[in-house]
mmCIF file of C-alpha atoms and ligand atoms in Angstrom:
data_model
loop_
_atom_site.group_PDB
_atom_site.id
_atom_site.type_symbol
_atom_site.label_atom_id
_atom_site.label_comp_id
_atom_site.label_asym_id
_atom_site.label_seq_id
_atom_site.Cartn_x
_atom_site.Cartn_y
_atom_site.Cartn_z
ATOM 1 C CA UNK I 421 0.000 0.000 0.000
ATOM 2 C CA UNK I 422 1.227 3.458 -0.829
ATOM 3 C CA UNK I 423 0.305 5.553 2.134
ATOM 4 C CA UNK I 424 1.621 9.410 1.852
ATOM 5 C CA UNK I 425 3.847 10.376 5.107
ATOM 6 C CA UNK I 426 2.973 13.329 7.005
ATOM 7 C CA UNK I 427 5.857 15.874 6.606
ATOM 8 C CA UNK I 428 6.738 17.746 9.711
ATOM 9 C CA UNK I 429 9.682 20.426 9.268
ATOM 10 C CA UNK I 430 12.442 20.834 12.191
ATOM 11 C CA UNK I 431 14.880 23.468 12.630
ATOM 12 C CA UNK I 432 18.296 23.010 14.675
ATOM 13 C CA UNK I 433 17.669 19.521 14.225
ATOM 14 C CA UNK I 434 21.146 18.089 13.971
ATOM 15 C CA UNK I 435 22.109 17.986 17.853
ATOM 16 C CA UNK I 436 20.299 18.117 21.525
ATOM 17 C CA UNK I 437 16.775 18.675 21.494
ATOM 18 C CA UNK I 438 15.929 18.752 17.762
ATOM 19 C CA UNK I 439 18.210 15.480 17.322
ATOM 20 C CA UNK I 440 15.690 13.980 19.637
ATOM 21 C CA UNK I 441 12.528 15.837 17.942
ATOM 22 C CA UNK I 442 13.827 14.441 13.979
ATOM 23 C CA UNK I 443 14.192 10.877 15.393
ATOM 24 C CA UNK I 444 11.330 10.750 17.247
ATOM 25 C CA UNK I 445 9.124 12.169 14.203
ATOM 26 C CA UNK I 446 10.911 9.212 12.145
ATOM 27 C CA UNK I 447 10.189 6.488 14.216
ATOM 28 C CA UNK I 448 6.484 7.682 14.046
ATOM 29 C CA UNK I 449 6.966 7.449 10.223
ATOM 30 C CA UNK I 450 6.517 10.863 9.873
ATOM 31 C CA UNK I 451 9.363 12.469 6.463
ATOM 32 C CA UNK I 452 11.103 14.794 8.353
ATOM 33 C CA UNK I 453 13.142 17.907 6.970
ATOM 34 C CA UNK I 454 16.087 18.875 9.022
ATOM 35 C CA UNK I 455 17.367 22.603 8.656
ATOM 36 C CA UNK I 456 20.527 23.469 10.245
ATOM 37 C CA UNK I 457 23.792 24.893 9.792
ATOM 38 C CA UNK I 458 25.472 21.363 10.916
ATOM 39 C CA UNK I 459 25.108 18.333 8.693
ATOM 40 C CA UNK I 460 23.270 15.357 10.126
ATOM 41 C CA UNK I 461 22.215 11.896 8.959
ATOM 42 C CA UNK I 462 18.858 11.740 10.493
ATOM 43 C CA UNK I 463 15.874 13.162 8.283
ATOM 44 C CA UNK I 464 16.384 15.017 4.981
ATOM 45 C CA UNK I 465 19.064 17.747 5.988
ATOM 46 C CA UNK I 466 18.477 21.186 3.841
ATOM 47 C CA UNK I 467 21.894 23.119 5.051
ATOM 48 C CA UNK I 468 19.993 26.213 6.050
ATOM 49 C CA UNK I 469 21.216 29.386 8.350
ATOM 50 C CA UNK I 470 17.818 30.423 9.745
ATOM 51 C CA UNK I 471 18.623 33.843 9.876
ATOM 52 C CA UNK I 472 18.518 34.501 6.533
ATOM 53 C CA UNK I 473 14.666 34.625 5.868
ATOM 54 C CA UNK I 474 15.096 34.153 2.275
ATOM 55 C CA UNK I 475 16.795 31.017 2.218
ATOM 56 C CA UNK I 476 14.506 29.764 5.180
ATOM 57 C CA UNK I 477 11.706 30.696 2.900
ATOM 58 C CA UNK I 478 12.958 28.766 -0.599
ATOM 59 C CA UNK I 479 13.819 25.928 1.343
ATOM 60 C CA UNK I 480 10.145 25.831 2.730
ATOM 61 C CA UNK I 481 8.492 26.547 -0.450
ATOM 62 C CA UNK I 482 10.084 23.369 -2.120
ATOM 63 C CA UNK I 483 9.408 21.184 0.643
ATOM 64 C CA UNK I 484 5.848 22.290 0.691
ATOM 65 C CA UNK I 485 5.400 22.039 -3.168
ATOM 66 C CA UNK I 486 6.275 18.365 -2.874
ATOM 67 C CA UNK I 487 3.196 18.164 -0.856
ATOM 68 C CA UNK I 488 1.815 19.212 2.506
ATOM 69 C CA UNK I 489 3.974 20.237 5.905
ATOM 70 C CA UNK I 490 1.845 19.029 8.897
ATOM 71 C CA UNK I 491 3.852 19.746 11.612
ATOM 72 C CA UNK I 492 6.858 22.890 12.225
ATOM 73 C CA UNK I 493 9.289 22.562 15.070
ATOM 74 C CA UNK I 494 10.961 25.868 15.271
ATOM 75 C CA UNK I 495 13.637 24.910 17.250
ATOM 76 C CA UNK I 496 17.070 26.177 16.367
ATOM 77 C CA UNK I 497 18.962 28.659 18.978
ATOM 78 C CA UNK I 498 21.418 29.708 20.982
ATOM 79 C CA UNK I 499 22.379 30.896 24.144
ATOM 80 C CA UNK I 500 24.471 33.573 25.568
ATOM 81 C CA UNK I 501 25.176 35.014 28.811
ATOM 82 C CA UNK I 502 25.348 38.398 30.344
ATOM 83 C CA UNK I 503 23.799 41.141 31.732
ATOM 84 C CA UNK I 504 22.232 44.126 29.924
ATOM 85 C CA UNK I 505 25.562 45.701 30.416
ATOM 86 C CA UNK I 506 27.448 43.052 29.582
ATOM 87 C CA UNK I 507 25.840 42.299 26.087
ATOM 88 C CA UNK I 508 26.944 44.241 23.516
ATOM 89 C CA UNK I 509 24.292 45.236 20.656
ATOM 90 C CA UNK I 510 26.126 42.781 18.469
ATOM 91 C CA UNK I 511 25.772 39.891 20.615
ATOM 92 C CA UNK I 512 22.223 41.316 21.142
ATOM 93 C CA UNK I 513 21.646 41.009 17.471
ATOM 94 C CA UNK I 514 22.946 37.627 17.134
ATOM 95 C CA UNK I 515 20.812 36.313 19.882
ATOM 96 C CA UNK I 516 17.369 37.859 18.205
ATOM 97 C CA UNK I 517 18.544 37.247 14.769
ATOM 98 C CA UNK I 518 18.857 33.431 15.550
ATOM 99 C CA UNK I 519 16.534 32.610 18.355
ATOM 100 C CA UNK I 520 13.542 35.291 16.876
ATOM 101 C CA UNK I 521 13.783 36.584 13.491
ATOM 102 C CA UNK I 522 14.995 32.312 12.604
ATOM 103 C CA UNK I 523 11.235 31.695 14.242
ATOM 104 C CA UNK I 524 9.622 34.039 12.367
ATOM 105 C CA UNK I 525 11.010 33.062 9.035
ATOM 106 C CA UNK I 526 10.201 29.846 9.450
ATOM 107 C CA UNK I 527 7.009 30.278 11.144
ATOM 108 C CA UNK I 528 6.371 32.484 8.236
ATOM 109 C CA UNK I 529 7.319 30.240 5.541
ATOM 110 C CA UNK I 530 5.199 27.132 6.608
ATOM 111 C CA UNK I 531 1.839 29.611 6.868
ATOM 112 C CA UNK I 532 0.374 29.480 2.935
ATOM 113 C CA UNK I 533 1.307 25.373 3.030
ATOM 114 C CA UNK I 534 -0.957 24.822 6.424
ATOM 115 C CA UNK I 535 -3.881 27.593 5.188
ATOM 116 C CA UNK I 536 -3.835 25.731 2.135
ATOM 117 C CA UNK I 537 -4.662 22.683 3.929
ATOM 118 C CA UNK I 538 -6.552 23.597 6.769
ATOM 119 C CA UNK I 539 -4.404 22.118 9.070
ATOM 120 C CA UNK I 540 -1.330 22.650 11.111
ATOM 121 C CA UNK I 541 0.377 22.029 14.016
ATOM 122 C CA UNK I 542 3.217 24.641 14.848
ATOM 123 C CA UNK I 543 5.802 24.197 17.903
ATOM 124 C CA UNK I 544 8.448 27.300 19.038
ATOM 125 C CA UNK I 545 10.969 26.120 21.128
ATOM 126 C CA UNK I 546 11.030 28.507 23.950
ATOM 127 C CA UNK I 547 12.360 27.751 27.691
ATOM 128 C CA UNK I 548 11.324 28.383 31.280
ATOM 129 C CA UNK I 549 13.259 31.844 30.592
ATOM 130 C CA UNK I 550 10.006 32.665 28.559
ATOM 131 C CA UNK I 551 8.329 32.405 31.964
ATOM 132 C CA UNK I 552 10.907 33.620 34.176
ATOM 133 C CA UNK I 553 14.201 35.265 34.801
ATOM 134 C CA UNK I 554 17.604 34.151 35.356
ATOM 135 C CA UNK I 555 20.964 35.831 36.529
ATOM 136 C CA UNK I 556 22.933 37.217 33.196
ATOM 137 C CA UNK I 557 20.537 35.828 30.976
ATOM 138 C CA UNK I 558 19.587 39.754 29.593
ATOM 139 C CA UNK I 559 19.368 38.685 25.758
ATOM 140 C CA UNK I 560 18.737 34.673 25.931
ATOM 141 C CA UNK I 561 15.682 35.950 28.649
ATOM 142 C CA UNK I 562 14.426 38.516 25.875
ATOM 143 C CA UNK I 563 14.596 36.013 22.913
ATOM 144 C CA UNK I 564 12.125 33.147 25.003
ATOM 145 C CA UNK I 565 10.056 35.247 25.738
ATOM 146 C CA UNK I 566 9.435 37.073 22.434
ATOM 147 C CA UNK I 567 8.673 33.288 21.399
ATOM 148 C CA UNK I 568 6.275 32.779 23.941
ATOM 149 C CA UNK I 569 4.212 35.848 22.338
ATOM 150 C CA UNK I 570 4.824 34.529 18.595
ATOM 151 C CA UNK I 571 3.450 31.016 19.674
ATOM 152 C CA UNK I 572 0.322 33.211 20.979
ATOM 153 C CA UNK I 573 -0.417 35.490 18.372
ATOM 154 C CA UNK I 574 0.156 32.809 15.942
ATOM 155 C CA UNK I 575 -2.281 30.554 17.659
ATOM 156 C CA UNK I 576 -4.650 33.616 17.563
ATOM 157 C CA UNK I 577 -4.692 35.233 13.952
ATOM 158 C CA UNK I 578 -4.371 31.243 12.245
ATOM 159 C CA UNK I 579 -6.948 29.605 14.696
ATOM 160 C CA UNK I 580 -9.532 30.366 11.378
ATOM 161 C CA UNK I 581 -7.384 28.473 9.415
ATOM 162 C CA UNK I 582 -7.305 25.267 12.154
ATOM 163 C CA UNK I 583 -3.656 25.532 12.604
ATOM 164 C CA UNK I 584 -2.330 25.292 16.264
ATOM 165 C CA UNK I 585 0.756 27.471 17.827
ATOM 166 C CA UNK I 586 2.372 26.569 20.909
ATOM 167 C CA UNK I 587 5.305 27.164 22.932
ATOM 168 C CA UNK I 588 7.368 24.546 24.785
ATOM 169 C CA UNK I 589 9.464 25.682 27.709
ATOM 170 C CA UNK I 590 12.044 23.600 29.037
ATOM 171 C CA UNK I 591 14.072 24.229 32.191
ATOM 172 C CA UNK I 592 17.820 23.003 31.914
ATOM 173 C CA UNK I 593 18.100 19.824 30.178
ATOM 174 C CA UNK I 594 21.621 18.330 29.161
ATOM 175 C CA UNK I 595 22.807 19.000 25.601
ATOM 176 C CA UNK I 596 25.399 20.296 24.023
ATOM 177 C CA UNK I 597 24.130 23.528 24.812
ATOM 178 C CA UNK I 598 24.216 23.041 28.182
ATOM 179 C CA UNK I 599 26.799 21.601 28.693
ATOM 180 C CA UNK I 600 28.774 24.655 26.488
ATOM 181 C CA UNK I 601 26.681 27.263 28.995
ATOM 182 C CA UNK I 602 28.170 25.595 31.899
ATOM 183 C CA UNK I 603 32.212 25.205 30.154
ATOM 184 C CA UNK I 604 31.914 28.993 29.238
ATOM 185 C CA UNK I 605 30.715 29.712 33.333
ATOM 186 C CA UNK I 606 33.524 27.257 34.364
ATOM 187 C CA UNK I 607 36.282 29.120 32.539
ATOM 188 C CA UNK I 608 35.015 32.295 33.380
ATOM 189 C CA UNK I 609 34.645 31.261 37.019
ATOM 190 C CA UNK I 610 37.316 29.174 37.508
ATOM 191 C CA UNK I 611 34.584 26.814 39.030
ATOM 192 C CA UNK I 612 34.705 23.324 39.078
ATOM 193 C CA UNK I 613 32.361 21.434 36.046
ATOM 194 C CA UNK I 614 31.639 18.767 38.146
ATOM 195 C CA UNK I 615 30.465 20.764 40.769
ATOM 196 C CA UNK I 616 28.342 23.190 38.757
ATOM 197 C CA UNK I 617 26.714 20.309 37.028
ATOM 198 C CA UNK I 618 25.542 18.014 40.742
ATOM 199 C CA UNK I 619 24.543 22.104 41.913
ATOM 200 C CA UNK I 620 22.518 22.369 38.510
ATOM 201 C CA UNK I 621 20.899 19.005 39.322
ATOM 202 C CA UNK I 622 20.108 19.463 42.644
ATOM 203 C CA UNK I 623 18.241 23.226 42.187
ATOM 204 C CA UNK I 624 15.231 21.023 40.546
ATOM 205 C CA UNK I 625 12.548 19.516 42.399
ATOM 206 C CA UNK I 626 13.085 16.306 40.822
ATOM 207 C CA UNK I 627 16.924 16.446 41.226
ATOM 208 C CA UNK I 628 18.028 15.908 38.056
ATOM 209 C CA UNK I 629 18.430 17.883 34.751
ATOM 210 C CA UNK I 630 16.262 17.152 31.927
ATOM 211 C CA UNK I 631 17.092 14.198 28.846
ATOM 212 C CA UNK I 632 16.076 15.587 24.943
ATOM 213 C CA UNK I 633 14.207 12.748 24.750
ATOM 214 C CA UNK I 634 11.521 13.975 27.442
ATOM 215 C CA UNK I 635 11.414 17.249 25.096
ATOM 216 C CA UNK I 636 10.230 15.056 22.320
ATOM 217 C CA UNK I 637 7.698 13.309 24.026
ATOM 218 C CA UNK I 638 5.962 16.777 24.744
ATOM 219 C CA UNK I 639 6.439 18.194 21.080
ATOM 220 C CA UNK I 640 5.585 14.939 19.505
ATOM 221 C CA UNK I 641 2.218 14.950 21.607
ATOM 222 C CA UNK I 642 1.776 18.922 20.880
ATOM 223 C CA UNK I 643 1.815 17.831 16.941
ATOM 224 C CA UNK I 644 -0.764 14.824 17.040
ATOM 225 C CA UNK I 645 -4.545 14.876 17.224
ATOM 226 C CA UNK I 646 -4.510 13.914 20.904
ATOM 227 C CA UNK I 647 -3.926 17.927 21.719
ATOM 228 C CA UNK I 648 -5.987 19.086 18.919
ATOM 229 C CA UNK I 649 -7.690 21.551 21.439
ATOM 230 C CA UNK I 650 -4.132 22.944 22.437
ATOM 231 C CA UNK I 651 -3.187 26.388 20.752
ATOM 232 C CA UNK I 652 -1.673 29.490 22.162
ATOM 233 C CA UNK I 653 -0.237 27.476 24.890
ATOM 234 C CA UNK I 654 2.801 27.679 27.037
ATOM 235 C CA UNK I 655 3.697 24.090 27.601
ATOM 236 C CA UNK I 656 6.117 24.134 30.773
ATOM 237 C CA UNK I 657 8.885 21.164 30.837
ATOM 238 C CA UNK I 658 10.942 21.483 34.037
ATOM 239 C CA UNK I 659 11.094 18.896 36.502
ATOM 240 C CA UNK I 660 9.309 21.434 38.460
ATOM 241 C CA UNK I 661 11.856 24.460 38.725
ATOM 242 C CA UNK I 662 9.134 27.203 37.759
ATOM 243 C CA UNK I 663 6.650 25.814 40.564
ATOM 244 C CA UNK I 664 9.058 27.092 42.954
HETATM 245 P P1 LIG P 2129 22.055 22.520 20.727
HETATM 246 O O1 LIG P 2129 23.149 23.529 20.714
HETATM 247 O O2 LIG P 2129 22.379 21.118 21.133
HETATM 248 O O3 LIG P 2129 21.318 22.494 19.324
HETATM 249 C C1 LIG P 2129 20.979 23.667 18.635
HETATM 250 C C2 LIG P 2129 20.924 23.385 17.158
HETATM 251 O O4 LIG P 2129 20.597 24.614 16.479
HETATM 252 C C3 LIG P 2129 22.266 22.903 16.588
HETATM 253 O O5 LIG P 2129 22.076 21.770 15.754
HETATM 254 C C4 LIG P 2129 22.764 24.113 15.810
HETATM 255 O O6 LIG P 2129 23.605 23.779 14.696
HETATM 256 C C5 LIG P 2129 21.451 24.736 15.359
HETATM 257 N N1 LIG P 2129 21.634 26.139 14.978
HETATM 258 C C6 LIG P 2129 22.273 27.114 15.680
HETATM 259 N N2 LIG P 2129 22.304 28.249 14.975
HETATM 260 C C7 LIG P 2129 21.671 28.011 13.798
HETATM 261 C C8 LIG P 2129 21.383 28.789 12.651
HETATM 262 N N3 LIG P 2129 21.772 30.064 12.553
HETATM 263 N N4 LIG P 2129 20.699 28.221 11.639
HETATM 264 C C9 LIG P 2129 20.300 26.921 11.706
HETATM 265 N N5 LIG P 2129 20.561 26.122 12.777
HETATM 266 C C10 LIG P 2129 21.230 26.668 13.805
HETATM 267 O O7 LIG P 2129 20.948 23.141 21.699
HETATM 268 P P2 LIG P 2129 19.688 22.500 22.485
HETATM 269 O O8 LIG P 2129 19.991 22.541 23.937
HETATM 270 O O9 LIG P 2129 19.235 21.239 21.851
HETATM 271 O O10 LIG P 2129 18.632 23.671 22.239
HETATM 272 C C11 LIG P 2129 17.603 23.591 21.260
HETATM 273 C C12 LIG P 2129 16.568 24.639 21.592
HETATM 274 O O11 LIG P 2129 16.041 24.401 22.908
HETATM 275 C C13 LIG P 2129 17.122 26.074 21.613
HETATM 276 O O12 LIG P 2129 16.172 26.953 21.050
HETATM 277 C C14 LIG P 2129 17.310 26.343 23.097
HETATM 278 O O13 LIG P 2129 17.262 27.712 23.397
HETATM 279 C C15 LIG P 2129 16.118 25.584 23.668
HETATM 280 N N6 LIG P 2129 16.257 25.256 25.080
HETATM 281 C C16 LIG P 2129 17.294 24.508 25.532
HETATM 282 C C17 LIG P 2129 17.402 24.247 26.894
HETATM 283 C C18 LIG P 2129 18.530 23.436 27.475
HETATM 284 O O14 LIG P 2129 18.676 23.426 28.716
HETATM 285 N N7 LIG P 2129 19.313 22.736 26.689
HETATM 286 C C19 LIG P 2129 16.423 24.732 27.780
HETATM 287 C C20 LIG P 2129 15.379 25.492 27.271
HETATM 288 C C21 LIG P 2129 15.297 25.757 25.918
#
C-alpha cells in the first residue's frame, strides 16, 4: 500500500533537542526535513542558516510544493550570557537574529502550506526563561520570551485556518548547549564542572536535569490529534523548577 507520510519540518535539528525531535518524528513514520547549519544523517538535511529569511523561505516553499507540511518545530537557537551591560548590541543582534527573526522566518514560511490545507500544528521552542528570569541571561531571557508571544499570536490570527501554535518551555536539560553554557561559566569562574553540574541538578525539584528525549515526548504529543484543542499554549517542561 502506498500511504503518503505526514511531513513535519524541524529546525536546529542536527544535535540536543531537535536530534531527539527528527528521530522521534521518524520512528512515528513521519518524512522529516532537518534545517541546520550542521550536517546530520537523520531526516532530509536542507543546510539552512535560519537567519537569513530568504533562504529559510525557498527551502520551505520546495518542501511544501512536494506536498503538505503538517507539523513545524521551530527549534534552532542559541544561548548567551550576560547582563544588559554586559551584552553588547552585536551579541544582542545575534541572539534575536537566531533565536527570533529564525522563528519568524520559518514560522512564516510554513503559513500558505498549512492555510492551504486547513491544518497545522506549529511548535516554538522557547524555555522556562520565557516564563521567568535568570541571573545574566539579559538577551537569551528577551529572545524566550518574544517566542512565547509569537506562539500566541500565531495561535490567535491562524486559529480560522485550524492551525495550532504553541510554545514549549524547558528548564535546563543536558545537551550540548548546556553543557557549552556551563564550560563557558567554568572558565570564566574558575569553578569546578563537576560541581556546577551536581549544583545544577540538585536546584530542581526532581533532582536531576532534563534528557532531549523527554522534550520530544511533549512536542511529539503537541503535533498529534490527541492535543488538537491545544493552541496558544505555554507548555512548561521542568522537573518542576518554575513551581518554585
Ligand atoms: P544545541 O546547541 O544542542 O542544538 C541547537 C541546534 O541549532 C544545533 O544543531 C545548531 O547547529 C542549530 N543552529 C544554531 N544556529 C543556527 C542557525 N543560525 N541556523 C540553523 N541552525 C542553527 O541546543 P539544544 O539545547 O538542543 O537547544 C535547542 C533549543 O532548545 C534552543 O532553542 C534552546 O534555546 C532551547 N532550550 C534549551 C534548553 C537546554 O537546557 N538545553 C532549555 C530550554 C530551551
Amino acid at each position: 500500500m502506498n500511504t503518503v507520510k505526514k511531513v513535519c519540518v524541524v529546525t536546529g535539528g542536527s544535535s540536543g533537542i531537535g536530534l531527539s525531535i527528527v528521530k522521534l518524528f521518524l520512528a512515528h513514520d513521519y518524512q522529516v526535513f532537518n534545517l541546520d547549519i550542521s550536517p546530520s544523517t537523520f531526516g532530509e538535511f536542507r543546510q539552512c542558516d535560519i537567519t537569513n529569511v530568504g533562504q529559510v523561505s525557498k527551502i520551505i516553499t520546495d518542501i511544501a510544493d512536494q506536498g503538505s507540511i503538517d507539523v513545524l518545530v521551530s527549534n534552532a537557537g542559541i544561548h548567551f550570557s550576560g547582563s544588559i551591560e554586559n551584552t553588547s548590541e552585536e551579541e544582542l543582534e545575534r541572539v534575536f537574529n537566531i533565536n527570533v527573526k529564525g522563528a519568524y522566518a520559518a514560522v512564516k514560511s510554513v503559513l500558505p502550506a498549512m492555510k492551504a490545507q486547513q491544518n497545522g500544528a506549529i511548535i516554538l521552542m522557547a524555555s522556562d526563561q520565557a516564563l521567568i528570569a535568570k541571573h545574566n541571561s539579559f538577551a537569551y531571557n528577551l529572545s524566550k520570551a518574544a517566542l512565547a508571544s509569537m506562539a500566541k499570536t500565531t495561535a490567535l490570527d491562524y486559529a480560522q485556518f485550524n492551525i495550532r501554535a504553541n510554545a514549549v518551555c524547558p528548564g535546563t536539560i543536558e545537551t550540548p548547549l548546556y553543557h557549552q553554557a556551563i564550560n563557558n561559566y567554568c572558565e570564566k569562574s574558575g569553578a569546578n564542572k563537576a560541581d556546577v553540574h551536581a549544583e545544577e541538578a540538585a536546584l530542581q525539584p526532581l533532582g536531576r536535569l532534563g534528557q532531549a528525549e523527554e522534550v520530544a515526548e511533549l512536542v511529539y504529543f503537541l503535533a498529534s490529534d490527541k492535543a488538537k484543542f491545544i493552541t496558544g499554549s505555554l507548555q512548561v517542561i521542568d522537573g518542576g523548577y518554575t513551581a518554585q
